[in-house]
Amino acid sequence: GQQTAVLNNHDGPVSSAAFSSDGKMVATASFDGTARMWCTESGVQVRILRGHTDWINSVEFSADSARLLTASHDGTARVWDVASGNELLCL
């Protein structure tokens, strides 16, 4: 395969990445405490998700790609609405 984009706006190492079920988005999680969503066609960042107070271990889309789950070293997991970027739930 060929490299199609470089997703480089995080201020720390990327710890996890996941594709949406339709392949149109990719989410990344980072040691900088943010998760970010990107358009796979353009490589443009479309959302920054802030709320964790420590680095994010993992990121995963729901089966329908409507929600995003992040899990952090701060001891919380958070559910986000993909369309708006709003936090829906903190566990």
XYZ file of N, CA and C in Angstrom:
273
model
N 0.803 -1.186 0.000
C 0.000 0.000 0.000
C 0.849 1.254 0.000
N 0.200 2.339 -0.254
C 0.851 3.636 -0.257
C 0.328 4.499 0.873
N 1.198 5.305 1.433
C 0.792 6.277 2.438
C -0.113 7.302 1.784
N -1.272 7.553 2.412
C -2.210 8.522 1.842
C -2.299 9.813 2.646
N -1.868 9.773 3.914
C -1.930 10.979 4.745
C -1.009 10.818 5.948
N -0.599 11.944 6.505
C 0.128 11.986 7.768
C -0.730 12.804 8.720
N -1.131 12.186 9.816
C -2.008 12.837 10.793
C -1.127 13.278 11.960
N -0.740 14.530 11.984
C 0.326 14.924 12.900
C 0.027 16.129 13.785
N -1.183 16.332 14.210
C -1.494 17.495 15.050
C -1.405 17.232 16.548
N -1.193 15.994 16.963
C -1.075 15.716 18.395
C 0.204 16.328 18.950
N 0.167 16.666 20.248
C 1.334 17.218 20.934
C 2.102 16.147 21.704
N 1.792 14.891 21.449
C 2.471 13.772 22.089
C 2.315 12.539 21.227
N 2.938 11.444 21.629
C 2.835 10.209 20.851
C 1.388 9.726 20.737
N 1.071 9.096 19.630
C -0.242 8.485 19.423
C -0.214 7.086 20.030
N -1.205 6.789 20.860
C -1.253 5.504 21.559
C -2.236 4.526 20.945
N -3.196 5.010 20.156
C -4.224 4.144 19.587
C -4.851 4.841 18.386
N -5.355 4.038 17.458
C -6.073 4.569 16.301
C -7.125 3.562 15.870
N -8.231 4.058 15.302
C -9.314 3.186 14.843
C -10.021 3.821 13.660
N -10.413 2.989 12.708
C -11.212 3.427 11.565
C -12.693 3.293 11.887
N -13.505 4.220 11.376
C -14.958 4.082 11.448
C -15.365 2.905 10.564
N -16.567 2.386 10.786
C -17.009 1.199 10.040
C -17.109 1.446 8.539
N -17.381 2.684 8.132
C -17.463 2.997 6.698
C -16.118 3.427 6.112
N -15.096 3.538 6.963
C -13.766 3.904 6.507
C -13.574 5.370 6.191
N -14.587 6.197 6.462
C -14.496 7.618 6.121
C -13.789 8.452 7.182
N -13.682 7.914 8.385
C -13.043 8.635 9.487
C -12.032 7.719 10.165
N -11.044 8.348 10.764
C -10.136 7.644 11.652
C -10.037 8.472 12.926
N -9.996 7.784 14.054
C -9.826 8.449 15.344
C -8.463 8.072 15.897
N -7.790 9.036 16.516
C -6.512 8.780 17.154
C -6.590 9.212 18.615
N -5.841 8.509 19.457
C -5.734 8.836 20.874
C -4.269 9.097 21.174
N -4.005 9.963 22.154
C -2.629 10.394 22.347
C -2.259 10.574 23.810
N -0.946 10.589 24.022
C -0.394 10.923 25.328
C -0.651 12.386 25.683
N -1.078 13.201 24.733
C -1.382 14.604 25.037
C -2.759 14.776 25.696
N -3.486 13.657 25.922
C -4.778 13.708 26.599
C -5.953 14.011 25.695
N -5.729 14.072 24.392
C -6.820 14.327 23.457
C -7.039 13.135 22.539
N -8.248 13.074 22.013
C -8.559 12.188 20.890
C -8.923 13.118 19.738
N -8.618 12.675 18.549
C -8.904 13.502 17.374
C -9.539 12.638 16.307
N -10.424 13.241 15.527
C -11.059 12.556 14.414
C -10.621 13.219 13.128
N -10.394 12.405 12.117
C -9.833 12.848 10.847
C -10.645 12.287 9.686
N -10.719 13.046 8.623
C -11.309 12.573 7.371
C -10.245 11.761 6.649
N -10.563 10.522 6.291
C -9.563 9.677 5.646
C -9.291 10.080 4.205
N -10.235 10.711 3.558
C -10.022 11.115 2.162
C -9.083 12.310 2.046
N -9.234 13.279 2.944
C -8.452 14.514 2.851
C -7.304 14.580 3.857
N -7.390 13.783 4.936
C -6.405 13.877 6.013
C -6.631 15.061 6.928
N -7.752 15.767 6.752
C -8.062 16.950 7.552
C -8.630 16.532 8.914
N -8.136 17.185 9.963
C -8.674 16.964 11.300
C -10.047 17.610 11.391
N -11.041 16.858 11.841
C -12.404 17.398 11.920
C -12.880 17.626 13.353
N -12.268 16.980 14.335
C -12.666 17.161 15.733
C -11.470 16.967 16.653
N -11.461 17.724 17.741
C -10.565 17.475 18.870
C -11.462 17.208 20.070
N -11.256 16.089 20.720
C -12.059 15.717 21.888
C -11.220 15.895 23.138
N -11.653 16.826 23.983
C -10.936 17.135 25.220
C -11.824 16.825 26.409
N -11.235 16.330 27.460
C -11.975 16.032 28.678
C -11.166 15.153 29.617
N -10.337 14.290 29.057
C -9.480 13.446 29.897
C -8.387 14.296 30.538
N -7.948 13.868 31.712
C -6.912 14.603 32.435
C -5.554 13.903 32.382
N -5.473 12.817 31.638
C -4.215 12.097 31.466
C -4.228 11.475 30.073
N -3.190 10.759 29.707
C -3.094 10.223 28.357
C -4.191 9.203 28.080
N -4.554 9.103 26.820
C -5.626 8.209 26.384
C -5.003 6.919 25.866
N -5.450 5.799 26.443
C -4.910 4.474 26.111
C -5.471 3.935 24.809
N -6.789 4.137 24.611
C -7.420 3.504 23.455
C -8.621 4.293 22.977
N -8.976 4.017 21.728
C -10.105 4.674 21.080
C -10.790 3.634 20.200
N -12.129 3.685 20.143
C -12.881 2.702 19.350
C -14.229 3.298 18.942
N -14.579 3.129 17.675
C -15.895 3.527 17.189
C -16.929 2.470 17.548
N -18.177 2.897 17.744
C -19.290 1.957 17.867
C -19.526 1.302 16.504
N -20.297 0.228 16.481
C -20.538 -0.513 15.235
C -21.137 0.359 14.142
N -21.982 1.317 14.531
C -22.604 2.208 13.535
C -21.814 3.503 13.322
N -20.677 3.630 13.989
C -19.791 4.798 13.904
C -20.427 6.094 14.392
N -21.516 6.014 15.127
C -22.174 7.211 15.654
C -21.550 7.683 16.973
N -20.874 6.774 17.654
C -20.267 7.094 18.941
C -18.788 6.693 18.902
N -18.022 7.324 19.779
C -16.612 6.995 19.932
C -16.346 6.786 21.412
N -15.635 5.738 21.747
C -15.265 5.449 23.129
C -13.776 5.706 23.296
N -13.422 6.458 24.345
C -12.026 6.653 24.693
C -11.812 6.141 26.115
N -10.650 5.546 26.351
C -10.284 5.070 27.688
C -8.934 5.680 28.036
N -8.834 6.182 29.262
C -7.665 6.975 29.628
C -6.977 6.456 30.887
N -5.713 6.813 30.982
C -4.918 6.539 32.176
C -5.454 7.313 33.388
N -6.359 8.271 33.174
C -6.973 9.010 34.288
C -8.044 8.180 35.006
N -8.276 6.954 34.529
C -9.233 6.060 35.171
C -10.648 6.175 34.643
N -10.855 6.952 33.580
C -12.200 7.104 33.031
C -12.265 6.583 31.603
N -13.475 6.231 31.216
C -13.823 5.972 29.823
C -14.903 6.978 29.473
N -14.840 7.497 28.270
C -15.807 8.515 27.856
C -16.413 8.132 26.517
N -17.709 8.419 26.393
C -18.436 8.175 25.152
C -18.723 9.527 24.525
N -18.411 9.635 23.237
C -18.538 10.890 22.502
C -19.480 10.712 21.322
N -20.215 11.745 20.990
C -21.029 11.774 19.784
C -20.128 12.180 18.620
N -20.037 11.335 17.606
C -19.131 11.591 16.488
C -19.555 12.836 15.708
N -20.846 13.005 15.462
C -21.322 14.127 14.647
C -21.038 15.486 15.268
N -21.221 15.595 16.592
C -21.066 16.897 17.254
C -19.752 17.047 18.006
N -19.152 15.929 18.400
C -17.959 15.977 19.245
C -18.277 16.150 20.709
N -19.553 16.152 21.077
C -19.960 16.326 22.467
C -19.735 15.046 23.269
N -19.294 15.228 24.511
C -19.174 14.102 25.431
C -20.574 13.702 25.883
N -20.909 12.418 25.769
C -22.229 11.920 26.142
C -22.225 11.268 27.523
N -21.079 10.666 27.889
C -21.044 9.883 29.118
C -19.611 9.758 29.595
N -19.418 9.865 30.909
C -18.120 9.618 31.529
C -18.295 8.475 32.525
N -17.544 7.418 32.323
C -17.643 6.222 33.186
C -16.414 6.099 34.056
